[in-house]
Short mmCIF file of C-alpha atoms and ligand atoms in Angstrom, two decimals:
data_model
loop_
_atom_site.label_atom_id
_atom_site.label_comp_id
_atom_site.label_asym_id
_atom_site.label_seq_id
_atom_site.Cartn_x
_atom_site.Cartn_y
_atom_site.Cartn_z
CA MET A 212 93.10 121.71 125.75
CA LYS A 213 90.48 118.06 126.22
CA ILE A 214 89.96 116.32 122.72
CA LEU A 215 87.33 114.35 121.75
CA ILE A 216 87.53 111.94 118.33
CA LEU A 217 83.67 110.69 118.15
CA ALA A 218 84.05 106.47 116.92
CA ALA A 219 80.97 105.10 117.98
CA GLY A 220 79.09 105.63 114.27
CA LEU A 221 77.43 102.05 112.67
CA GLY A 222 79.18 103.31 108.73
CA LYS A 223 75.92 101.70 106.91
CA ARG A 224 77.46 103.06 103.86
CA MET A 225 80.99 101.01 104.30
CA ASN A 226 78.62 97.78 103.68
CA SER A 227 81.81 96.62 106.04
CA LYS A 228 81.28 93.58 108.73
CA TYR A 229 83.45 95.46 110.24
CA PRO A 230 83.98 99.21 112.68
CA LYS A 231 84.42 101.99 110.01
CA VAL A 232 86.68 103.64 112.18
CA VAL A 233 89.03 100.71 112.22
CA HIS A 234 89.84 100.66 107.87
CA LYS A 235 93.40 101.55 106.60
CA LEU A 236 94.53 104.23 104.93
CA SER A 237 97.63 103.72 103.64
CA GLY A 238 98.21 101.54 106.04
CA ARG A 239 97.06 102.83 109.60
CA GLU A 240 93.57 101.96 111.01
CA LEU A 241 91.23 105.76 109.87
CA ILE A 242 90.27 106.13 114.20
CA ASN A 243 94.70 106.27 114.03
CA TRP A 244 95.05 108.91 111.59
CA VAL A 245 92.78 111.07 114.21
CA VAL A 246 94.28 109.31 117.31
CA GLU A 247 97.98 110.48 116.00
CA THR A 248 96.57 114.08 115.14
CA ALA A 249 95.48 114.47 118.40
CA GLY A 250 98.38 113.54 120.62
CA LYS A 251 101.03 116.25 118.96
CA LEU A 252 98.12 118.17 120.13
CA SER A 253 97.35 117.11 123.83
CA ASN A 254 98.05 114.47 126.23
CA ASP A 255 94.61 114.37 127.49
CA VAL A 256 92.37 112.89 124.52
CA ALA A 257 89.43 110.12 125.10
CA VAL A 258 87.37 108.34 121.89
CA VAL A 259 84.22 107.21 122.34
CA LEU A 260 83.10 103.61 120.91
CA GLY A 261 80.49 101.56 120.08
CA HIS A 262 79.22 100.27 117.20
CA LYS A 263 81.28 96.76 118.14
CA ALA A 264 83.31 98.46 120.25
CA ASP A 265 85.48 96.05 121.10
CA ILE A 266 86.88 95.49 117.86
CA ALA A 267 87.79 99.00 117.56
CA LYS A 268 89.39 99.26 121.22
CA GLU A 269 91.63 96.77 119.86
CA VAL A 270 93.68 98.45 117.44
CA LEU A 271 93.48 101.79 119.61
CA PRO A 272 96.94 102.65 121.81
CA GLU A 273 97.07 102.54 125.20
CA TRP A 274 97.05 105.95 126.31
CA VAL A 275 93.80 107.20 125.30
CA GLU A 276 90.77 107.25 127.54
CA ILE A 277 87.04 105.34 125.93
CA PHE A 278 83.88 105.96 126.43
CA ILE A 279 80.88 103.72 124.78
CA GLN A 280 78.13 105.13 123.64
CA LYS A 281 75.43 102.49 123.50
CA GLU A 282 73.36 103.40 121.22
CA GLN A 283 74.54 105.14 119.04
CA LEU A 284 71.36 107.66 118.27
CA GLY A 285 73.47 110.89 117.15
CA THR A 286 76.45 113.22 116.89
CA ALA A 287 75.46 114.36 120.59
CA HIS A 288 74.31 112.12 122.17
CA ALA A 289 78.06 110.50 121.16
CA VAL A 290 79.37 114.08 123.36
CA MET A 291 76.83 113.12 126.47
CA SER A 292 78.08 109.68 126.43
CA ALA A 293 81.21 110.92 127.54
CA LEU A 294 80.28 113.85 129.57
CA ASP A 295 82.11 112.87 132.76
CA PHE A 296 85.49 113.61 130.58
CA ILE A 297 84.69 117.41 129.64
CA ASP A 298 84.94 120.67 131.44
CA PRO A 299 83.91 123.21 132.44
CA ASP A 300 86.34 125.07 132.81
CA ASP A 301 88.66 123.34 129.21
CA ASP A 302 88.26 124.08 125.53
CA VAL A 303 87.94 120.67 124.42
CA LEU A 304 88.15 119.52 120.16
CA ILE A 305 85.71 118.09 118.50
CA LEU A 306 86.64 115.52 115.93
CA TYR A 307 85.47 112.47 113.86
CA GLY A 308 87.00 109.22 113.63
CA ASP A 309 85.97 109.74 110.21
CA VAL A 310 87.44 112.12 109.03
CA PRO A 311 91.34 111.42 108.78
CA LEU A 312 93.64 113.61 106.55
CA ILE A 313 92.55 116.79 109.08
CA SER A 314 96.63 118.28 110.14
CA VAL A 315 98.05 119.82 113.00
CA GLY A 316 98.44 122.65 111.66
CA THR A 317 94.66 123.90 110.62
CA LEU A 318 93.73 122.17 114.53
CA GLU A 319 95.90 125.46 115.36
CA LYS A 320 95.40 127.37 113.31
CA MET A 321 91.76 127.17 114.11
CA MET A 322 92.65 126.58 117.98
CA ASP A 323 93.60 130.48 118.54
CA VAL A 324 90.59 131.65 116.10
CA HIS A 325 88.41 130.66 119.00
CA ARG A 326 91.24 131.89 121.31
CA LYS A 327 91.40 135.27 120.61
CA ARG A 328 87.88 135.78 119.82
CA GLY A 329 86.34 134.31 123.18
CA ALA A 330 83.83 131.63 121.42
CA ASP A 331 81.94 129.70 122.34
CA VAL A 332 82.38 127.54 119.37
CA THR A 333 84.45 127.39 116.90
CA VAL A 334 83.88 125.75 113.56
CA LEU A 335 85.87 124.22 110.88
CA THR A 336 83.99 124.87 107.56
CA ALA A 337 85.27 123.83 103.95
CA ILE A 338 84.05 124.91 99.78
CA ILE A 339 83.53 121.74 97.25
CA ASP A 340 82.51 121.34 94.74
CA ASP A 341 80.55 118.18 95.68
CA PRO A 342 78.91 119.07 98.32
CA THR A 343 76.64 115.64 98.47
CA GLY A 344 76.42 113.92 102.18
CA TYR A 345 77.83 117.25 104.47
CA GLY A 346 75.75 119.11 107.06
CA ARG A 347 76.31 122.23 105.54
CA VAL A 348 76.65 125.94 106.82
CA ILE A 349 74.10 128.33 106.06
CA ARG A 350 73.78 131.94 106.98
CA ASP A 351 72.40 135.18 106.62
CA GLU A 352 72.62 137.87 104.15
CA GLU A 353 75.76 139.03 106.04
CA GLY A 354 77.19 136.21 105.53
CA LYS A 355 76.80 135.15 109.87
CA PHE A 356 76.24 132.18 110.67
CA LEU A 357 72.75 130.64 110.71
CA ARG A 358 72.92 126.51 111.07
CA ILE A 359 74.59 123.89 109.87
CA ILE A 360 72.17 121.61 107.79
CA GLU A 361 71.94 117.83 107.29
CA ASP A 362 72.53 116.83 103.58
CA LYS A 363 69.43 114.11 104.38
CA ASP A 364 66.95 117.94 106.05
CA LEU A 365 68.03 119.83 103.39
CA ASP A 366 65.57 122.23 101.26
CA GLU A 367 65.73 122.62 97.53
CA SER A 368 66.47 127.02 98.06
CA HIS A 369 69.79 125.22 100.49
CA ARG A 370 71.04 122.20 98.03
CA ASN A 371 73.60 124.22 95.90
CA VAL A 372 74.91 126.12 99.29
CA ARG A 373 77.93 124.81 99.09
CA GLU A 374 80.16 125.35 102.32
CA ILE A 375 80.32 122.33 104.36
CA ASN A 376 80.25 121.89 108.39
CA SER A 377 83.55 119.57 108.23
CA GLY A 378 82.53 117.47 111.73
CA ILE A 379 85.61 120.16 113.90
CA TYR A 380 84.86 122.36 116.39
CA VAL A 381 86.33 123.04 119.56
CA PHE A 382 83.70 124.42 122.28
CA LYS A 383 83.81 126.16 125.64
CA GLY A 384 83.38 123.22 127.61
CA ILE A 385 80.64 125.61 129.78
CA SER A 386 78.94 126.48 126.80
CA LEU A 387 78.72 122.55 125.41
CA LEU A 388 77.41 121.29 129.27
CA GLU A 389 74.89 124.34 128.86
CA ALA A 390 73.35 123.26 125.19
CA LEU A 391 74.17 120.02 124.48
CA PRO A 392 70.90 118.88 127.00
CA LYS A 393 69.15 121.20 124.56
CA VAL A 394 68.90 119.83 121.53
CA ASN A 395 66.23 117.13 119.98
CA ASN A 396 66.19 115.26 117.77
CA ASP A 397 63.26 115.76 115.51
CA ASN A 398 65.31 115.88 111.36
CA ALA A 399 65.51 113.13 108.72
CA GLN A 400 67.54 110.65 110.47
CA GLY A 401 65.80 110.77 114.11
CA GLU A 402 68.89 111.18 115.76
CA TYR A 403 70.31 113.99 118.27
CA TYR A 404 72.66 116.02 115.80
CA LEU A 405 75.49 117.77 117.65
CA THR A 406 75.25 120.21 114.59
CA ASP A 407 72.03 121.80 116.27
CA VAL A 408 74.08 122.85 119.92
CA LEU A 409 75.76 125.79 117.12
CA PRO A 410 72.27 127.91 117.00
CA LEU A 411 71.91 128.02 121.00
CA LEU A 412 75.13 129.74 121.38
CA GLU A 413 76.21 133.53 121.49
CA ASN A 414 79.59 133.36 119.75
CA VAL A 415 79.85 131.01 117.19
CA GLU A 416 83.21 131.40 115.13
CA THR A 417 83.22 129.32 111.91
CA LEU A 418 87.26 128.98 109.70
CA LEU A 419 87.47 128.64 106.21
CA THR A 420 90.09 126.13 105.65
CA ASP A 421 92.18 126.29 102.13
CA ASP A 422 92.84 122.42 102.49
CA PRO A 423 89.30 120.78 101.56
CA VAL A 424 90.96 117.33 101.74
CA GLU A 425 91.63 117.70 104.84
CA ILE A 426 88.11 118.08 106.13
CA MET A 427 87.19 114.48 103.67
CA GLY A 428 84.80 112.06 105.34
CA VAL A 429 85.63 108.34 104.47
CA ASN A 430 80.91 107.47 104.56
CA THR A 431 81.92 104.81 101.79
CA ARG A 432 84.49 102.11 100.72
CA LYS A 433 84.87 104.91 97.45
CA GLN A 434 85.69 108.17 99.37
CA LEU A 435 88.16 105.75 101.41
CA ALA A 436 89.61 105.09 97.60
CA PHE A 437 88.96 108.56 96.76
CA LEU A 438 91.59 109.78 99.74
CA GLU A 439 93.83 107.24 99.37
CA LYS A 440 94.88 108.12 95.76
CA ILE A 441 95.04 111.90 97.37
CA LEU A 442 97.44 110.57 99.67
CA LYS A 443 99.01 108.64 97.54
CA GLU A 444 99.37 111.97 95.28
CA ARG A 445 100.87 113.73 98.30
CA VAL A 446 103.61 111.16 99.76
CA ILE A 447 105.09 109.82 95.46
CA GLU A 448 105.44 113.76 95.17
CA ARG A 449 107.27 114.86 98.84
CA LEU A 450 109.03 112.17 97.27
CA LEU A 451 110.36 113.99 94.34
CA GLU A 452 110.82 116.63 96.35
CA ASN A 453 113.38 115.53 98.71
CA GLY A 454 115.19 113.39 94.94
CA VAL A 455 113.42 109.89 94.69
CA THR A 456 113.13 109.75 91.41
CA VAL A 457 109.57 108.18 90.20
CA ILE A 458 109.76 106.68 87.26
CA ASP A 459 105.81 106.41 86.91
CA PRO A 460 103.80 107.14 89.28
CA GLU A 461 100.00 106.82 87.92
CA THR A 462 101.56 102.83 88.89
CA THR A 463 103.68 103.43 91.70
CA TYR A 464 101.78 102.95 94.84
CA ILE A 465 103.42 104.14 98.12
CA GLN A 466 101.71 105.38 101.88
CA SER A 467 102.58 107.49 103.54
CA THR A 468 104.80 105.12 105.91
CA VAL A 469 107.56 104.88 103.91
CA LYS A 470 110.80 106.69 104.11
CA VAL A 471 113.25 106.66 100.75
CA GLY A 472 116.60 107.98 100.44
CA LYS A 473 118.07 110.67 97.59
CA ASP A 474 118.27 109.37 94.44
CA THR A 475 117.51 105.47 94.81
CA VAL A 476 114.77 105.40 92.07
CA ILE A 477 111.86 103.68 92.23
CA TYR A 478 110.82 101.97 89.01
CA PRO A 479 106.81 100.95 87.88
CA MET A 480 104.16 98.96 89.55
CA THR A 481 106.04 98.63 92.29
CA PHE A 482 104.20 98.20 95.88
CA ILE A 483 106.87 100.05 99.13
CA GLU A 484 103.93 99.15 102.71
CA GLY A 485 104.25 100.51 106.48
CA HIS A 486 107.41 101.25 108.22
CA THR A 487 109.96 100.08 105.29
CA ILE A 488 113.11 102.55 105.24
CA ILE A 489 114.97 102.51 101.77
CA GLY A 490 118.48 103.86 101.36
CA GLU A 491 119.80 106.04 99.48
CA ASP A 492 120.97 104.83 95.13
CA CYS A 493 118.95 101.81 95.61
CA GLU A 494 117.08 100.55 91.96
CA ILE A 495 113.43 99.42 93.55
CA GLY A 496 111.67 97.27 90.64
CA PRO A 497 109.49 96.94 88.22
CA MET A 498 106.74 95.05 89.85
CA THR A 499 107.97 94.85 93.16
CA ARG A 500 106.30 94.83 96.76
CA ILE A 501 108.20 96.02 99.76
CA VAL A 502 106.71 95.30 103.33
CA ASP A 503 107.53 96.50 106.49
CA SER A 504 111.35 96.68 105.59
CA GLU A 505 114.37 97.83 105.53
CA ILE A 506 116.76 98.33 102.78
CA GLY A 507 120.77 99.54 103.03
CA ASP A 508 121.98 102.63 100.15
CA GLY A 509 122.86 101.13 97.30
CA SER A 510 121.04 97.54 97.41
CA LYS A 511 118.79 95.95 93.66
CA ILE A 512 114.69 94.35 94.02
CA VAL A 513 114.23 94.53 90.87
CA ARG A 514 110.83 91.70 90.62
CA SER A 515 110.42 90.90 94.35
CA GLU A 516 108.27 90.75 97.21
CA LEU A 517 110.03 91.28 100.80
CA TYR A 518 108.23 91.58 104.24
CA MET A 519 109.65 92.05 107.54
CA ALA A 520 112.98 91.54 106.19
CA PHE A 521 116.46 93.72 106.55
CA VAL A 522 118.67 94.23 103.79
CA GLU A 523 122.22 95.92 103.67
CA GLY A 524 123.90 98.59 101.45
CA GLY A 525 124.72 97.13 97.55
CA VAL A 526 122.20 94.20 97.82
CA SER A 527 120.94 92.15 95.02
CA VAL A 528 117.93 90.50 94.96
CA GLY A 529 115.85 89.51 92.06
CA PRO A 530 114.21 89.35 90.48
CA TYR A 531 111.16 86.67 91.48
CA SER A 532 112.98 86.94 95.14
CA ARG A 533 111.09 86.18 98.16
CA LEU A 534 112.42 87.72 101.32
CA ARG A 535 110.02 86.67 104.37
CA GLU A 536 110.31 87.35 107.90
CA GLY A 537 113.35 87.53 109.67
CA SER A 538 115.27 87.51 106.80
CA VAL A 539 118.97 89.49 106.97
CA LEU A 540 120.57 89.84 104.09
CA ARG A 541 124.34 91.53 104.90
CA LYS A 542 126.44 93.62 102.22
CA GLY A 543 126.61 92.77 98.60
CA VAL A 544 125.01 89.22 99.38
CA ARG A 545 123.48 88.71 95.98
CA VAL A 546 120.29 86.25 95.92
CA GLY A 547 118.56 85.69 92.08
CA ASN A 548 114.92 84.27 90.81
CA PHE A 549 113.27 82.12 92.28
CA VAL A 550 115.29 82.26 95.81
CA GLU A 551 113.20 82.30 98.81
CA VAL A 552 114.55 82.86 102.27
CA LYS A 553 112.71 83.32 105.71
CA LYS A 554 113.97 83.58 109.66
CA ALA A 555 118.09 83.83 107.88
CA THR A 556 121.09 86.11 108.12
CA LEU A 557 123.18 85.37 104.46
CA GLU A 558 126.43 87.06 106.10
CA GLU A 559 128.13 90.11 103.73
CA LYS A 560 128.71 88.12 99.67
CA VAL A 561 126.56 84.75 100.11
CA ALA A 562 125.26 84.77 96.91
CA ALA A 563 122.34 81.59 96.11
CA GLN A 564 121.45 82.90 92.31
CA HIS A 565 118.96 80.95 91.98
CA LEU A 566 116.21 78.61 93.01
CA THR A 567 116.66 78.19 96.81
CA TYR A 568 114.94 77.79 100.12
CA ILE A 569 116.36 79.22 102.90
CA GLY A 570 115.03 78.99 105.91
CA ASP A 571 115.97 79.42 109.95
CA ALA A 572 119.53 79.22 109.09
CA HIS A 573 122.51 81.33 109.11
CA ILE A 574 125.22 81.44 105.90
CA GLY A 575 128.44 82.60 106.69
CA LYS A 576 130.19 85.60 104.78
CA GLY A 577 131.53 84.86 101.08
CA THR A 578 129.77 80.58 101.03
CA ASN A 579 128.35 80.09 97.54
CA VAL A 580 124.81 78.36 97.97
CA GLY A 581 124.15 76.71 94.38
CA ALA A 582 121.27 76.24 92.49
CA GLY A 583 118.50 74.30 93.86
CA THR A 584 119.99 74.27 97.31
CA ILE A 585 116.79 73.70 100.31
CA THR A 586 117.32 73.35 104.31
CA CYS A 587 115.01 71.19 105.47
CA ASN A 588 113.59 72.45 108.11
CA TYR A 589 110.61 71.39 109.27
CA ASP A 590 109.64 68.25 109.91
CA GLY A 591 107.15 67.37 110.60
CA PHE A 592 106.28 68.57 114.33
CA LYS A 593 109.24 71.96 114.32
CA LYS A 594 111.56 74.11 112.18
CA ASN A 595 114.55 72.54 113.23
CA PRO A 596 118.08 75.26 112.50
CA THR A 597 120.85 75.10 109.70
CA PHE A 598 124.08 77.09 110.18
CA ILE A 599 126.29 76.92 107.41
CA GLY A 600 129.79 78.48 107.73
CA GLU A 601 132.07 81.13 106.07
CA ASN A 602 133.92 80.03 102.11
CA VAL A 603 131.26 77.23 102.11
CA PHE A 604 130.55 75.94 98.53
CA ILE A 605 127.74 74.25 98.58
CA GLY A 606 127.20 72.14 95.39
CA SER A 607 124.07 72.31 93.13
CA ASP A 608 120.67 70.62 93.80
CA THR A 609 121.68 70.21 98.12
CA GLU A 610 119.02 69.01 100.35
CA PHE A 611 120.55 69.49 104.30
CA VAL A 612 117.87 68.18 106.39
CA ALA A 613 118.04 70.31 109.88
CA PRO A 614 119.19 69.98 112.33
CA VAL A 615 123.25 70.17 110.42
CA ARG A 616 126.09 72.55 110.80
CA VAL A 617 128.70 72.69 107.99
CA GLU A 618 131.55 74.92 109.66
CA ASP A 619 134.16 77.04 107.55
CA ASP A 620 135.76 75.70 103.83
CA ALA A 621 133.97 73.31 103.69
CA LEU A 622 131.97 72.06 100.08
CA VAL A 623 129.34 70.26 99.35
CA GLY A 624 128.94 68.18 96.13
CA ALA A 625 126.43 68.56 93.60
CA GLY A 626 122.46 66.60 94.74
CA SER A 627 124.44 65.91 98.29
CA ILE A 628 121.35 65.36 100.85
CA ILE A 629 123.10 65.83 104.26
CA THR A 630 121.84 64.38 106.80
CA GLY A 631 124.43 64.84 109.98
CA ASP A 632 127.48 67.38 109.60
CA VAL A 633 130.34 67.63 108.35
CA PRO A 634 133.53 69.69 109.92
CA LYS A 635 135.71 72.27 108.35
CA GLY A 636 137.34 72.00 104.88
CA SER A 637 136.26 68.72 104.65
CA LEU A 638 134.50 67.52 101.05
CA ALA A 639 130.87 65.78 101.80
CA LEU A 640 129.32 63.66 99.52
CA GLY A 641 125.29 62.52 100.09
CA ARG A 642 124.36 61.34 96.82
CA ALA A 643 124.40 57.51 95.02
CA ARG A 644 127.96 56.66 93.53
CA GLN A 645 127.82 57.46 89.54
CA VAL A 646 127.61 53.33 88.21
CA VAL A 647 128.82 53.19 84.70
CA LYS A 648 127.69 49.60 82.54
CA GLU A 649 129.90 49.71 79.20
CA GLY A 650 127.91 49.28 75.93
CA TRP A 651 124.98 48.07 78.34
CA VAL A 652 122.49 50.19 76.04
CA TYR A 653 123.33 48.36 72.73
CA ARG A 654 123.30 45.07 74.30
CA LYS A 655 119.36 45.50 75.15
CA ARG A 656 118.23 47.17 72.06
CA GLY A 657 120.78 44.98 69.93
CA LYS A 658 123.08 45.98 67.33
CA ARG A 659 121.02 48.65 65.21
C1 UD1 B 794 77.91 114.56 110.22
C2 UD1 B 794 78.22 116.30 110.49
C3 UD1 B 794 78.07 116.83 109.21
C4 UD1 B 794 79.05 116.66 108.87
C5 UD1 B 794 79.95 115.39 108.18
C6 UD1 B 794 81.46 115.76 107.97
C7 UD1 B 794 76.27 115.84 112.07
C8 UD1 B 794 74.83 115.54 112.86
N1 UD1 B 794 76.31 115.89 111.12
O1 UD1 B 794 77.63 114.46 109.22
O2 UD1 B 794 78.09 118.01 109.37
O3 UD1 B 794 78.56 117.36 107.18
O4 UD1 B 794 79.81 114.77 109.68
O5 UD1 B 794 82.04 114.19 107.96
O6 UD1 B 794 77.59 115.53 112.93
N2 UD1 B 794 79.35 109.74 116.04
C9 UD1 B 794 78.62 108.58 116.63
N3 UD1 B 794 78.15 108.19 117.08
C10 UD1 B 794 76.36 108.35 116.70
C11 UD1 B 794 76.81 109.08 115.82
C12 UD1 B 794 77.81 109.03 114.83
O7 UD1 B 794 80.24 108.54 117.60
O8 UD1 B 794 75.60 108.27 117.26
C13 UD1 B 794 80.36 109.14 115.00
C14 UD1 B 794 81.24 108.47 114.12
O9 UD1 B 794 80.76 107.17 114.11
C15 UD1 B 794 81.04 109.11 112.79
C16 UD1 B 794 81.19 110.50 113.41
O10 UD1 B 794 80.73 110.64 113.95
O11 UD1 B 794 83.11 109.30 113.49
C17 UD1 B 794 80.37 111.68 112.62
O12 UD1 B 794 78.85 110.82 111.99
P1 UD1 B 794 77.61 110.44 110.57
O13 UD1 B 794 77.32 109.77 111.00
O14 UD1 B 794 78.75 109.99 110.00
O15 UD1 B 794 77.43 111.65 110.57
P2 UD1 B 794 77.81 112.27 108.56
O16 UD1 B 794 76.51 111.67 107.87
O17 UD1 B 794 79.36 112.21 108.42
CA1 CA B 795 80.52 111.11 107.92
#
């Protein structure tokens, strides 16, 4: 079976400078929801692009074939621009790039009906409460399919029909090829409608889906927000079933790509996105955002921001920490308030609890990083590395002017500016010696 995804439309109602199908739902472009589903059913998938095709092309995986519809003259016209793709001897499944949540299961069911009944076309339909905007399925008194009328072409007698066209069909290749050229554009929008192919075919089957969410189209940002909400609810429901505690589902946002282990507790106002994997028995949040990161079992992340960070088990982060790309925190590390880490590895049991910036650095096992420590990694031209060994004690308010190395077991005095390497087991002091002038205040101000 071949699969053709229509995605050339302007998406006028999105009021956007980007093509509609690159807008994201739960972190993934609309078109890629459909492409991913299609990929599970067939290796032969093509997409019709048109409006701002260059932008849409960029988000598509390489294995999909691309056809260009130069002018967007309607859904039938879009299929015509991919005529070479359609094989008269094979079925072709048509999907819309703006109907993202269609499932593999439903499509398989539809294929099944199609083949068993030897249909020319099988249309997926749904009954929904508010059919505004969708094409309506018109039937005769016996319930036999007659045609689909677009919302804009409806007359009053059909306005209350609640069975809608999902925009998803499977055609016999030959039937589609024969009927397509007969479609005209005599309608409210002056477009060539793919739906007008159906009354030209003899054996039209319909399949009513029992999950209308699957066939909801995104034409407006309101619809996008609606699907985002529904999807989020489903993701959280799945987590709850799998043994994750979500204290307040209302204020928690988790994308569909996220994985969370058993007995982890997610506190309110927490946002977990992208390819994030969280282990078991963790405490996440409140007020935390985690994007594309990995967190090991038994870690605790409070009021913090993580982006492309790798955190092992038993780690404590926050409150108010920021882990940026390339942060690696090994087992038992503790990172506290107002600590920022970027492109740095903190080996086992490193503690950096207060007011610190660690960038382009490697910090050895068991080292204690005092409050206010800063790696001065940027010299105005390039980033330089800081290397700190194991079991080093770094006094508070230390600055490491990189590149610089501090070997194992060294001790750096508080308030030091370290510009040169520190050998193993040494004490390094890089600050002005304290001067005390006894009685100076009284002499200066006069005795009271
Ligand atoms: C379409 C259906 C409608 C159905 C609804 C389901 C037609 C005529 N109408 O209406 O019956 O209820 O979807 O969501 O098919 N596209 C192109 N080239 C074009 C026009 C559209 O590739 O020239 C693509 C769009 O990018 C989109 C899809 O086809 O992915 C549907 O187009 P859209 O304009 O959104 O159709 P609807 O009005 O939603
Ligand atoms: Ca649509």
